[in-house]
mmCIF file with all atom_site columns, C-alpha atoms in Angstrom:
data_model
loop_
_atom_site.group_PDB
_atom_site.id
_atom_site.type_symbol
_atom_site.label_atom_id
_atom_site.label_alt_id
_atom_site.label_comp_id
_atom_site.label_asym_id
_atom_site.label_entity_id
_atom_site.label_seq_id
_atom_site.pdbx_PDB_ins_code
_atom_site.Cartn_x
_atom_site.Cartn_y
_atom_site.Cartn_z
_atom_site.occupancy
_atom_site.B_iso_or_equiv
_atom_site.pdbx_formal_charge
_atom_site.auth_seq_id
_atom_site.auth_comp_id
_atom_site.auth_asym_id
_atom_site.auth_atom_id
_atom_site.pdbx_PDB_model_num
ATOM 1   C CA . UNK A 1 1   ? -22.085 6.925   -9.075  1.00 78.00 ? 1   UNK A CA 1
ATOM 2   C CA . UNK A 1 2   ? -24.979 5.044   -7.404  1.00 92.00 ? 2   UNK A CA 1
ATOM 3   C CA . UNK A 1 3   ? -22.682 1.924   -6.535  1.00 93.00 ? 3   UNK A CA 1
ATOM 4   C CA . UNK A 1 4   ? -20.329 4.145   -4.662  1.00 96.00 ? 4   UNK A CA 1
ATOM 5   C CA . UNK A 1 5   ? -23.266 5.929   -2.720  1.00 96.00 ? 5   UNK A CA 1
ATOM 6   C CA . UNK A 1 6   ? -24.629 2.180   -2.125  1.00 96.00 ? 6   UNK A CA 1
ATOM 7   C CA . UNK A 1 7   ? -21.374 1.150   -0.430  1.00 97.00 ? 7   UNK A CA 1
ATOM 8   C CA . UNK A 1 8   ? -20.769 4.465   1.594   1.00 97.00 ? 8   UNK A CA 1
ATOM 9   C CA . UNK A 1 9   ? -24.502 3.791   2.938   1.00 96.00 ? 9   UNK A CA 1
ATOM 10  C CA . UNK A 1 10  ? -23.649 0.252   3.941   1.00 97.00 ? 10  UNK A CA 1
ATOM 11  C CA . UNK A 1 11  ? -20.671 1.440   5.574   1.00 98.00 ? 11  UNK A CA 1
ATOM 12  C CA . UNK A 1 12  ? -22.539 3.941   7.635   1.00 97.00 ? 12  UNK A CA 1
ATOM 13  C CA . UNK A 1 13  ? -24.773 1.328   8.782   1.00 96.00 ? 13  UNK A CA 1
ATOM 14  C CA . UNK A 1 14  ? -22.028 -0.743  10.425  1.00 97.00 ? 14  UNK A CA 1
ATOM 15  C CA . UNK A 1 15  ? -20.312 2.370   11.818  1.00 97.00 ? 15  UNK A CA 1
ATOM 16  C CA . UNK A 1 16  ? -19.731 3.035   15.543  1.00 97.00 ? 16  UNK A CA 1
ATOM 17  C CA . UNK A 1 17  ? -19.757 6.880   15.713  1.00 96.00 ? 17  UNK A CA 1
ATOM 18  C CA . UNK A 1 18  ? -17.863 6.828   18.997  1.00 97.00 ? 18  UNK A CA 1
ATOM 19  C CA . UNK A 1 19  ? -14.726 5.319   17.023  1.00 97.00 ? 19  UNK A CA 1
ATOM 20  C CA . UNK A 1 20  ? -14.940 8.106   14.169  1.00 97.00 ? 20  UNK A CA 1
ATOM 21  C CA . UNK A 1 21  ? -13.009 10.923  16.282  1.00 97.00 ? 21  UNK A CA 1
ATOM 22  C CA . UNK A 1 22  ? -10.263 8.696   17.470  1.00 97.00 ? 22  UNK A CA 1
ATOM 23  C CA . UNK A 1 23  ? -9.687  6.975   14.323  1.00 97.00 ? 23  UNK A CA 1
ATOM 24  C CA . UNK A 1 24  ? -9.412  10.490  12.476  1.00 97.00 ? 24  UNK A CA 1
ATOM 25  C CA . UNK A 1 25  ? -6.857  11.650  15.269  1.00 97.00 ? 25  UNK A CA 1
ATOM 26  C CA . UNK A 1 26  ? -4.791  8.584   14.695  1.00 96.00 ? 26  UNK A CA 1
ATOM 27  C CA . UNK A 1 27  ? -4.471  9.616   10.934  1.00 96.00 ? 27  UNK A CA 1
ATOM 28  C CA . UNK A 1 28  ? -3.672  13.226  11.931  1.00 96.00 ? 28  UNK A CA 1
ATOM 29  C CA . UNK A 1 29  ? -7.184  14.324  10.609  1.00 96.00 ? 29  UNK A CA 1
ATOM 30  C CA . UNK A 1 30  ? -6.264  13.504  6.854   1.00 96.00 ? 30  UNK A CA 1
ATOM 31  C CA . UNK A 1 31  ? -9.929  12.989  6.238   1.00 97.00 ? 31  UNK A CA 1
ATOM 32  C CA . UNK A 1 32  ? -13.137 12.489  8.345   1.00 97.00 ? 32  UNK A CA 1
ATOM 33  C CA . UNK A 1 33  ? -14.089 8.939   9.637   1.00 98.00 ? 33  UNK A CA 1
ATOM 34  C CA . UNK A 1 34  ? -17.392 7.111   9.902   1.00 97.00 ? 34  UNK A CA 1
ATOM 35  C CA . UNK A 1 35  ? -16.073 5.064   12.667  1.00 98.00 ? 35  UNK A CA 1
ATOM 36  C CA . UNK A 1 36  ? -15.938 1.696   10.788  1.00 98.00 ? 36  UNK A CA 1
ATOM 37  C CA . UNK A 1 37  ? -13.345 -1.038  11.562  1.00 97.00 ? 37  UNK A CA 1
ATOM 38  C CA . UNK A 1 38  ? -11.338 -2.790  8.848   1.00 97.00 ? 38  UNK A CA 1
ATOM 39  C CA . UNK A 1 39  ? -13.097 -6.200  9.382   1.00 97.00 ? 39  UNK A CA 1
ATOM 40  C CA . UNK A 1 40  ? -16.405 -4.684  9.217   1.00 97.00 ? 40  UNK A CA 1
ATOM 41  C CA . UNK A 1 41  ? -15.398 -2.686  6.253   1.00 98.00 ? 41  UNK A CA 1
ATOM 42  C CA . UNK A 1 42  ? -14.036 -5.598  4.375   1.00 98.00 ? 42  UNK A CA 1
ATOM 43  C CA . UNK A 1 43  ? -17.190 -7.477  4.906   1.00 98.00 ? 43  UNK A CA 1
ATOM 44  C CA . UNK A 1 44  ? -19.474 -4.717  3.712   1.00 98.00 ? 44  UNK A CA 1
ATOM 45  C CA . UNK A 1 45  ? -17.433 -4.418  0.434   1.00 98.00 ? 45  UNK A CA 1
ATOM 46  C CA . UNK A 1 46  ? -17.062 -8.244  -0.022  1.00 97.00 ? 46  UNK A CA 1
ATOM 47  C CA . UNK A 1 47  ? -20.740 -8.728  0.206   1.00 97.00 ? 47  UNK A CA 1
ATOM 48  C CA . UNK A 1 48  ? -21.377 -5.832  -2.195  1.00 97.00 ? 48  UNK A CA 1
ATOM 49  C CA . UNK A 1 49  ? -19.019 -7.103  -4.623  1.00 97.00 ? 49  UNK A CA 1
ATOM 50  C CA . UNK A 1 50  ? -20.516 -10.758 -4.494  1.00 96.00 ? 50  UNK A CA 1
ATOM 51  C CA . UNK A 1 51  ? -23.814 -9.366  -5.243  1.00 96.00 ? 51  UNK A CA 1
ATOM 52  C CA . UNK A 1 52  ? -22.618 -6.959  -8.040  1.00 96.00 ? 52  UNK A CA 1
ATOM 53  C CA . UNK A 1 53  ? -19.994 -8.743  -10.142 1.00 95.00 ? 53  UNK A CA 1
ATOM 54  C CA . UNK A 1 54  ? -18.159 -6.657  -12.511 1.00 94.00 ? 54  UNK A CA 1
ATOM 55  C CA . UNK A 1 55  ? -16.970 -7.483  -16.106 1.00 93.00 ? 55  UNK A CA 1
ATOM 56  C CA . UNK A 1 56  ? -14.082 -5.151  -16.934 1.00 96.00 ? 56  UNK A CA 1
ATOM 57  C CA . UNK A 1 57  ? -11.267 -2.873  -15.597 1.00 97.00 ? 57  UNK A CA 1
ATOM 58  C CA . UNK A 1 58  ? -13.211 0.073   -16.501 1.00 96.00 ? 58  UNK A CA 1
ATOM 59  C CA . UNK A 1 59  ? -16.082 -0.681  -14.391 1.00 96.00 ? 59  UNK A CA 1
ATOM 60  C CA . UNK A 1 60  ? -13.861 -1.479  -11.322 1.00 97.00 ? 60  UNK A CA 1
ATOM 61  C CA . UNK A 1 61  ? -11.672 1.732   -12.002 1.00 97.00 ? 61  UNK A CA 1
ATOM 62  C CA . UNK A 1 62  ? -14.928 3.967   -12.263 1.00 97.00 ? 62  UNK A CA 1
ATOM 63  C CA . UNK A 1 63  ? -16.349 2.723   -8.960  1.00 97.00 ? 63  UNK A CA 1
ATOM 64  C CA . UNK A 1 64  ? -12.828 3.034   -7.229  1.00 98.00 ? 64  UNK A CA 1
ATOM 65  C CA . UNK A 1 65  ? -12.686 6.751   -8.288  1.00 97.00 ? 65  UNK A CA 1
ATOM 66  C CA . UNK A 1 66  ? -16.256 7.450   -7.215  1.00 97.00 ? 66  UNK A CA 1
ATOM 67  C CA . UNK A 1 67  ? -15.553 5.958   -3.827  1.00 98.00 ? 67  UNK A CA 1
ATOM 68  C CA . UNK A 1 68  ? -12.361 8.255   -3.635  1.00 97.00 ? 68  UNK A CA 1
ATOM 69  C CA . UNK A 1 69  ? -14.765 11.217  -4.319  1.00 96.00 ? 69  UNK A CA 1
ATOM 70  C CA . UNK A 1 70  ? -16.530 10.346  -1.251  1.00 96.00 ? 70  UNK A CA 1
ATOM 71  C CA . UNK A 1 71  ? -15.484 12.489  1.849   1.00 96.00 ? 71  UNK A CA 1
ATOM 72  C CA . UNK A 1 72  ? -15.093 9.642   4.349   1.00 97.00 ? 72  UNK A CA 1
ATOM 73  C CA . UNK A 1 73  ? -11.947 7.744   4.868   1.00 98.00 ? 73  UNK A CA 1
ATOM 74  C CA . UNK A 1 74  ? -13.526 4.358   4.827   1.00 98.00 ? 74  UNK A CA 1
ATOM 75  C CA . UNK A 1 75  ? -14.737 5.049   1.549   1.00 98.00 ? 75  UNK A CA 1
ATOM 76  C CA . UNK A 1 76  ? -11.129 5.497   0.417   1.00 98.00 ? 76  UNK A CA 1
ATOM 77  C CA . UNK A 1 77  ? -10.181 2.137   1.882   1.00 98.00 ? 77  UNK A CA 1
ATOM 78  C CA . UNK A 1 78  ? -13.104 0.623   0.165   1.00 98.00 ? 78  UNK A CA 1
ATOM 79  C CA . UNK A 1 79  ? -11.741 1.856   -3.178  1.00 98.00 ? 79  UNK A CA 1
ATOM 80  C CA . UNK A 1 80  ? -8.754  -0.370  -2.608  1.00 98.00 ? 80  UNK A CA 1
ATOM 81  C CA . UNK A 1 81  ? -10.825 -3.041  -1.355  1.00 98.00 ? 81  UNK A CA 1
ATOM 82  C CA . UNK A 1 82  ? -13.070 -3.137  -4.572  1.00 98.00 ? 82  UNK A CA 1
ATOM 83  C CA . UNK A 1 83  ? -9.849  -3.321  -6.811  1.00 98.00 ? 83  UNK A CA 1
ATOM 84  C CA . UNK A 1 84  ? -8.333  -6.083  -4.648  1.00 97.00 ? 84  UNK A CA 1
ATOM 85  C CA . UNK A 1 85  ? -11.644 -8.020  -4.888  1.00 97.00 ? 85  UNK A CA 1
ATOM 86  C CA . UNK A 1 86  ? -11.572 -7.808  -8.607  1.00 97.00 ? 86  UNK A CA 1
ATOM 87  C CA . UNK A 1 87  ? -7.846  -7.687  -9.077  1.00 96.00 ? 87  UNK A CA 1
ATOM 88  C CA . UNK A 1 88  ? -8.032  -10.562 -11.705 1.00 96.00 ? 88  UNK A CA 1
ATOM 89  C CA . UNK A 1 89  ? -9.825  -8.067  -14.001 1.00 97.00 ? 89  UNK A CA 1
ATOM 90  C CA . UNK A 1 90  ? -6.757  -5.529  -13.769 1.00 97.00 ? 90  UNK A CA 1
ATOM 91  C CA . UNK A 1 91  ? -4.107  -5.657  -16.331 1.00 96.00 ? 91  UNK A CA 1
ATOM 92  C CA . UNK A 1 92  ? -0.835  -3.727  -16.965 1.00 95.00 ? 92  UNK A CA 1
ATOM 93  C CA . UNK A 1 93  ? -2.602  -0.575  -17.930 1.00 96.00 ? 93  UNK A CA 1
ATOM 94  C CA . UNK A 1 94  ? -3.894  -0.204  -14.457 1.00 97.00 ? 94  UNK A CA 1
ATOM 95  C CA . UNK A 1 95  ? -0.419  0.175   -12.947 1.00 96.00 ? 95  UNK A CA 1
ATOM 96  C CA . UNK A 1 96  ? 0.885   2.332   -15.907 1.00 96.00 ? 96  UNK A CA 1
ATOM 97  C CA . UNK A 1 97  ? -2.128  4.489   -16.390 1.00 96.00 ? 97  UNK A CA 1
ATOM 98  C CA . UNK A 1 98  ? -4.172  4.695   -13.214 1.00 96.00 ? 98  UNK A CA 1
ATOM 99  C CA . UNK A 1 99  ? -2.498  3.445   -10.059 1.00 97.00 ? 99  UNK A CA 1
ATOM 100 C CA . UNK A 1 100 ? -0.397  6.703   -9.392  1.00 97.00 ? 100 UNK A CA 1
ATOM 101 C CA . UNK A 1 101 ? -3.584  8.823   -9.323  1.00 97.00 ? 101 UNK A CA 1
ATOM 102 C CA . UNK A 1 102 ? -5.412  6.570   -7.026  1.00 97.00 ? 102 UNK A CA 1
ATOM 103 C CA . UNK A 1 103 ? -2.344  6.458   -4.732  1.00 96.00 ? 103 UNK A CA 1
ATOM 104 C CA . UNK A 1 104 ? -2.204  10.015  -4.590  1.00 97.00 ? 104 UNK A CA 1
ATOM 105 C CA . UNK A 1 105 ? -5.807  10.899  -3.854  1.00 94.00 ? 105 UNK A CA 1
ATOM 106 C CA . UNK A 1 106 ? -5.891  12.153  -0.344  1.00 96.00 ? 106 UNK A CA 1
ATOM 107 C CA . UNK A 1 107 ? -2.753  10.346  0.290   1.00 96.00 ? 107 UNK A CA 1
ATOM 108 C CA . UNK A 1 108 ? -1.515  9.056   3.743   1.00 97.00 ? 108 UNK A CA 1
ATOM 109 C CA . UNK A 1 109 ? 0.434   5.912   4.798   1.00 97.00 ? 109 UNK A CA 1
ATOM 110 C CA . UNK A 1 110 ? -2.974  4.163   5.455   1.00 97.00 ? 110 UNK A CA 1
ATOM 111 C CA . UNK A 1 111 ? -4.168  4.268   1.875   1.00 97.00 ? 111 UNK A CA 1
ATOM 112 C CA . UNK A 1 112 ? -0.790  3.991   0.298   1.00 97.00 ? 112 UNK A CA 1
ATOM 113 C CA . UNK A 1 113 ? 0.238   0.975   2.027   1.00 96.00 ? 113 UNK A CA 1
ATOM 114 C CA . UNK A 1 114 ? -3.363  -0.417  1.624   1.00 97.00 ? 114 UNK A CA 1
ATOM 115 C CA . UNK A 1 115 ? -3.264  -0.119  -2.174  1.00 97.00 ? 115 UNK A CA 1
ATOM 116 C CA . UNK A 1 116 ? 0.284   -1.463  -2.167  1.00 96.00 ? 116 UNK A CA 1
ATOM 117 C CA . UNK A 1 117 ? -0.404  -4.486  -0.249  1.00 94.00 ? 117 UNK A CA 1
ATOM 118 C CA . UNK A 1 118 ? -3.714  -5.425  -1.609  1.00 96.00 ? 118 UNK A CA 1
ATOM 119 C CA . UNK A 1 119 ? -3.604  -4.192  -5.314  1.00 97.00 ? 119 UNK A CA 1
ATOM 120 C CA . UNK A 1 120 ? -0.246  -3.125  -6.701  1.00 96.00 ? 120 UNK A CA 1
ATOM 121 C CA . UNK A 1 121 ? 1.807   -6.112  -5.009  1.00 94.00 ? 121 UNK A CA 1
ATOM 122 C CA . UNK A 1 122 ? -0.446  -8.914  -6.361  1.00 93.00 ? 122 UNK A CA 1
ATOM 123 C CA . UNK A 1 123 ? -0.893  -7.277  -9.759  1.00 95.00 ? 123 UNK A CA 1
ATOM 124 C CA . UNK A 1 124 ? 2.757   -6.801  -10.135 1.00 94.00 ? 124 UNK A CA 1
ATOM 125 C CA . UNK A 1 125 ? 3.212   -10.501 -9.656  1.00 93.00 ? 125 UNK A CA 1
ATOM 126 C CA . UNK A 1 126 ? 1.182   -10.986 -12.893 1.00 92.00 ? 126 UNK A CA 1
ATOM 127 C CA . UNK A 1 127 ? 2.497   -8.091  -15.007 1.00 93.00 ? 127 UNK A CA 1
ATOM 128 C CA . UNK A 1 128 ? 5.823   -6.605  -15.532 1.00 94.00 ? 128 UNK A CA 1
ATOM 129 C CA . UNK A 1 129 ? 5.699   -3.297  -13.396 1.00 95.00 ? 129 UNK A CA 1
ATOM 130 C CA . UNK A 1 130 ? 9.465   -2.557  -13.191 1.00 96.00 ? 130 UNK A CA 1
ATOM 131 C CA . UNK A 1 131 ? 9.386   0.522   -15.229 1.00 97.00 ? 131 UNK A CA 1
ATOM 132 C CA . UNK A 1 132 ? 6.575   2.086   -13.220 1.00 97.00 ? 132 UNK A CA 1
ATOM 133 C CA . UNK A 1 133 ? 8.249   1.319   -10.028 1.00 97.00 ? 133 UNK A CA 1
ATOM 134 C CA . UNK A 1 134 ? 11.347  3.059   -11.280 1.00 98.00 ? 134 UNK A CA 1
ATOM 135 C CA . UNK A 1 135 ? 9.394   6.138   -12.325 1.00 98.00 ? 135 UNK A CA 1
ATOM 136 C CA . UNK A 1 136 ? 7.784   6.243   -8.874  1.00 98.00 ? 136 UNK A CA 1
ATOM 137 C CA . UNK A 1 137 ? 11.032  5.722   -7.113  1.00 98.00 ? 137 UNK A CA 1
ATOM 138 C CA . UNK A 1 138 ? 12.742  8.510   -9.052  1.00 97.00 ? 138 UNK A CA 1
ATOM 139 C CA . UNK A 1 139 ? 9.898   11.018  -8.432  1.00 96.00 ? 139 UNK A CA 1
ATOM 140 C CA . UNK A 1 140 ? 9.869   13.681  -5.755  1.00 93.00 ? 140 UNK A CA 1
ATOM 141 C CA . UNK A 1 141 ? 6.760   12.495  -4.081  1.00 97.00 ? 141 UNK A CA 1
ATOM 142 C CA . UNK A 1 142 ? 7.228   10.623  -0.851  1.00 97.00 ? 142 UNK A CA 1
ATOM 143 C CA . UNK A 1 143 ? 4.205   8.302   -1.152  1.00 98.00 ? 143 UNK A CA 1
ATOM 144 C CA . UNK A 1 144 ? 5.175   7.222   -4.630  1.00 98.00 ? 144 UNK A CA 1
ATOM 145 C CA . UNK A 1 145 ? 8.700   6.363   -3.561  1.00 98.00 ? 145 UNK A CA 1
ATOM 146 C CA . UNK A 1 146 ? 7.361   4.433   -0.534  1.00 98.00 ? 146 UNK A CA 1
ATOM 147 C CA . UNK A 1 147 ? 4.779   2.567   -2.711  1.00 98.00 ? 147 UNK A CA 1
ATOM 148 C CA . UNK A 1 148 ? 7.710   1.495   -5.079  1.00 97.00 ? 148 UNK A CA 1
ATOM 149 C CA . UNK A 1 149 ? 10.093  0.344   -2.310  1.00 97.00 ? 149 UNK A CA 1
ATOM 150 C CA . UNK A 1 150 ? 7.633   -1.684  -0.782  1.00 95.00 ? 150 UNK A CA 1
ATOM 151 C CA . UNK A 1 151 ? 5.930   -3.093  -3.840  1.00 95.00 ? 151 UNK A CA 1
ATOM 152 C CA . UNK A 1 152 ? 6.942   -6.619  -3.003  1.00 93.00 ? 152 UNK A CA 1
ATOM 153 C CA . UNK A 1 153 ? 6.374   -6.765  0.661   1.00 88.00 ? 153 UNK A CA 1
ATOM 154 C CA . UNK A 1 154 ? 4.741   -10.112 1.979   1.00 83.00 ? 154 UNK A CA 1
ATOM 155 C CA . UNK A 1 155 ? 5.481   -12.092 -0.987  1.00 82.00 ? 155 UNK A CA 1
ATOM 156 C CA . UNK A 1 156 ? 6.327   -15.776 -0.435  1.00 76.00 ? 156 UNK A CA 1
ATOM 157 C CA . UNK A 1 157 ? 7.210   -16.610 -4.085  1.00 78.00 ? 157 UNK A CA 1
ATOM 158 C CA . UNK A 1 158 ? 8.402   -14.293 -6.994  1.00 82.00 ? 158 UNK A CA 1
ATOM 159 C CA . UNK A 1 159 ? 10.492  -12.027 -4.754  1.00 88.00 ? 159 UNK A CA 1
ATOM 160 C CA . UNK A 1 160 ? 12.971  -10.084 -6.892  1.00 92.00 ? 160 UNK A CA 1
ATOM 161 C CA . UNK A 1 161 ? 15.393  -9.221  -4.127  1.00 93.00 ? 161 UNK A CA 1
ATOM 162 C CA . UNK A 1 162 ? 17.840  -7.448  -6.422  1.00 95.00 ? 162 UNK A CA 1
ATOM 163 C CA . UNK A 1 163 ? 15.197  -4.989  -7.673  1.00 96.00 ? 163 UNK A CA 1
ATOM 164 C CA . UNK A 1 164 ? 13.821  -4.512  -4.017  1.00 95.00 ? 164 UNK A CA 1
ATOM 165 C CA . UNK A 1 165 ? 17.315  -3.547  -2.838  1.00 96.00 ? 165 UNK A CA 1
ATOM 166 C CA . UNK A 1 166 ? 17.936  -1.592  -6.115  1.00 97.00 ? 166 UNK A CA 1
ATOM 167 C CA . UNK A 1 167 ? 14.918  0.594   -5.294  1.00 97.00 ? 167 UNK A CA 1
ATOM 168 C CA . UNK A 1 168 ? 16.144  1.316   -1.741  1.00 97.00 ? 168 UNK A CA 1
ATOM 169 C CA . UNK A 1 169 ? 19.583  2.405   -2.821  1.00 96.00 ? 169 UNK A CA 1
ATOM 170 C CA . UNK A 1 170 ? 18.752  5.889   -4.094  1.00 96.00 ? 170 UNK A CA 1
ATOM 171 C CA . UNK A 1 171 ? 17.090  6.759   -0.803  1.00 96.00 ? 171 UNK A CA 1
ATOM 172 C CA . UNK A 1 172 ? 19.472  5.257   1.909   1.00 94.00 ? 172 UNK A CA 1
ATOM 173 C CA . UNK A 1 173 ? 20.375  8.804   2.920   1.00 88.00 ? 173 UNK A CA 1
ATOM 174 C CA . UNK A 1 174 ? 16.880  10.087  3.002   1.00 87.00 ? 174 UNK A CA 1
ATOM 175 C CA . UNK A 1 175 ? 15.695  11.243  6.205   1.00 85.00 ? 175 UNK A CA 1
ATOM 176 C CA . UNK A 1 176 ? 12.059  11.692  5.146   1.00 94.00 ? 176 UNK A CA 1
ATOM 177 C CA . UNK A 1 177 ? 10.382  9.362   7.872   1.00 95.00 ? 177 UNK A CA 1
ATOM 178 C CA . UNK A 1 178 ? 7.790   7.657   5.650   1.00 96.00 ? 178 UNK A CA 1
ATOM 179 C CA . UNK A 1 179 ? 10.538  6.837   3.036   1.00 97.00 ? 179 UNK A CA 1
ATOM 180 C CA . UNK A 1 180 ? 12.999  5.667   5.831   1.00 96.00 ? 180 UNK A CA 1
ATOM 181 C CA . UNK A 1 181 ? 10.280  3.516   7.333   1.00 96.00 ? 181 UNK A CA 1
ATOM 182 C CA . UNK A 1 182 ? 9.300   1.959   4.077   1.00 96.00 ? 182 UNK A CA 1
ATOM 183 C CA . UNK A 1 183 ? 12.985  1.211   3.494   1.00 96.00 ? 183 UNK A CA 1
ATOM 184 C CA . UNK A 1 184 ? 13.256  -0.484  7.019   1.00 95.00 ? 184 UNK A CA 1
ATOM 185 C CA . UNK A 1 185 ? 10.111  -2.421  6.489   1.00 95.00 ? 185 UNK A CA 1
ATOM 186 C CA . UNK A 1 186 ? 11.265  -3.755  2.959   1.00 95.00 ? 186 UNK A CA 1
ATOM 187 C CA . UNK A 1 187 ? 14.482  -4.751  4.526   1.00 95.00 ? 187 UNK A CA 1
ATOM 188 C CA . UNK A 1 188 ? 12.777  -6.400  7.537   1.00 94.00 ? 188 UNK A CA 1
ATOM 189 C CA . UNK A 1 189 ? 10.579  -8.377  5.095   1.00 92.00 ? 189 UNK A CA 1
ATOM 190 C CA . UNK A 1 190 ? 13.518  -9.462  2.974   1.00 92.00 ? 190 UNK A CA 1
ATOM 191 C CA . UNK A 1 191 ? 15.272  -10.611 6.037   1.00 92.00 ? 191 UNK A CA 1
ATOM 192 C CA . UNK A 1 192 ? 13.037  -13.514 6.233   1.00 89.00 ? 192 UNK A CA 1
ATOM 193 C CA . UNK A 1 193 ? 14.272  -15.160 3.315   1.00 89.00 ? 193 UNK A CA 1
ATOM 194 C CA . UNK A 1 194 ? 17.464  -13.147 2.204   1.00 92.00 ? 194 UNK A CA 1
ATOM 195 C CA . UNK A 1 195 ? 19.212  -12.435 5.607   1.00 94.00 ? 195 UNK A CA 1
ATOM 196 C CA . UNK A 1 196 ? 22.655  -12.432 3.831   1.00 94.00 ? 196 UNK A CA 1
ATOM 197 C CA . UNK A 1 197 ? 21.610  -9.820  1.312   1.00 94.00 ? 197 UNK A CA 1
ATOM 198 C CA . UNK A 1 198 ? 20.152  -7.631  3.965   1.00 95.00 ? 198 UNK A CA 1
ATOM 199 C CA . UNK A 1 199 ? 23.325  -7.919  6.167   1.00 95.00 ? 199 UNK A CA 1
ATOM 200 C CA . UNK A 1 200 ? 25.509  -6.833  3.084   1.00 96.00 ? 200 UNK A CA 1
ATOM 201 C CA . UNK A 1 201 ? 23.213  -3.996  2.414   1.00 96.00 ? 201 UNK A CA 1
ATOM 202 C CA . UNK A 1 202 ? 23.565  -2.626  5.968   1.00 95.00 ? 202 UNK A CA 1
ATOM 203 C CA . UNK A 1 203 ? 27.378  -2.987  5.792   1.00 95.00 ? 203 UNK A CA 1
ATOM 204 C CA . UNK A 1 204 ? 27.560  -1.374  2.301   1.00 96.00 ? 204 UNK A CA 1
ATOM 205 C CA . UNK A 1 205 ? 25.402  1.647   3.423   1.00 95.00 ? 205 UNK A CA 1
ATOM 206 C CA . UNK A 1 206 ? 26.317  2.480   7.016   1.00 93.00 ? 206 UNK A CA 1
ATOM 207 C CA . UNK A 1 207 ? 24.583  6.007   6.403   1.00 91.00 ? 207 UNK A CA 1
ATOM 208 C CA . UNK A 1 208 ? 21.253  4.337   6.234   1.00 94.00 ? 208 UNK A CA 1
ATOM 209 C CA . UNK A 1 209 ? 18.896  6.188   8.482   1.00 92.00 ? 209 UNK A CA 1
ATOM 210 C CA . UNK A 1 210 ? 18.321  4.707   12.016  1.00 92.00 ? 210 UNK A CA 1
ATOM 211 C CA . UNK A 1 211 ? 14.696  4.158   11.462  1.00 92.00 ? 211 UNK A CA 1
ATOM 212 C CA . UNK A 1 212 ? 15.488  1.910   8.376   1.00 94.00 ? 212 UNK A CA 1
ATOM 213 C CA . UNK A 1 213 ? 18.388  0.098   10.275  1.00 94.00 ? 213 UNK A CA 1
ATOM 214 C CA . UNK A 1 214 ? 16.323  -0.542  13.378  1.00 94.00 ? 214 UNK A CA 1
ATOM 215 C CA . UNK A 1 215 ? 13.604  -2.199  11.263  1.00 94.00 ? 215 UNK A CA 1
ATOM 216 C CA . UNK A 1 216 ? 16.126  -4.285  9.409   1.00 93.00 ? 216 UNK A CA 1
ATOM 217 C CA . UNK A 1 217 ? 17.775  -5.393  12.404  1.00 93.00 ? 217 UNK A CA 1
ATOM 218 C CA . UNK A 1 218 ? 14.552  -6.607  14.091  1.00 92.00 ? 218 UNK A CA 1
ATOM 219 C CA . UNK A 1 219 ? 13.976  -8.656  10.770  1.00 92.00 ? 219 UNK A CA 1
ATOM 220 C CA . UNK A 1 220 ? 17.376  -10.216 10.935  1.00 91.00 ? 220 UNK A CA 1
ATOM 221 C CA . UNK A 1 221 ? 16.817  -11.003 14.784  1.00 90.00 ? 221 UNK A CA 1
ATOM 222 C CA . UNK A 1 222 ? 13.693  -12.931 13.708  1.00 86.00 ? 222 UNK A CA 1
ATOM 223 C CA . UNK A 1 223 ? 15.393  -14.600 10.808  1.00 78.00 ? 223 UNK A CA 1
ATOM 224 C CA . UNK A 1 224 ? 17.987  -15.968 13.360  1.00 65.00 ? 224 UNK A CA 1
ATOM 225 C CA . UNK A 1 225 ? 15.389  -17.581 15.776  1.00 55.00 ? 225 UNK A CA 1
#
């Protein structure tokens, strides 16, 4: 797709090649990098989207999929950036039919968390995504589990704390790092507004991984300040 090539070329123009190797090393060589920092990347994508308005979810999805076929990691980030920019065009079918494939395209915590915070979270505030979050949560894939557990992080309104805690419960004894970290971050986030529920959760599940407990306690300490 020409649009994906245009964005990839624009990213290459603002890249600092000296940053590429350290960025790839930090992400454990999951993919090659151009050397484009997040602020510059978002600016490139935002400018392209302003100049090329889209009319439908299918157009947005096609561009996101084409960007994910590009080898450079910044293009994978840009796929999520494009969907975030046009998130108002997305509907429930994006979550039920497309989000999983996007999440699992060259997955690592960087892209999984970006899709979660910038696309899945805001979209799930408009549409009911509960069934899909449970489907992901009950899968054997650590990235889908992570995305489900964290799908409400950062919300100021519309936080379903009971659902968030319920999605954590099946994995309290899971020692897989990225799942345990997701639980910890979710609990830390909940502690801002629901400290009592987080304390009760920690008491109820003393076998919760140390990684998750540590993050939850950090959130509770901040909520007490």
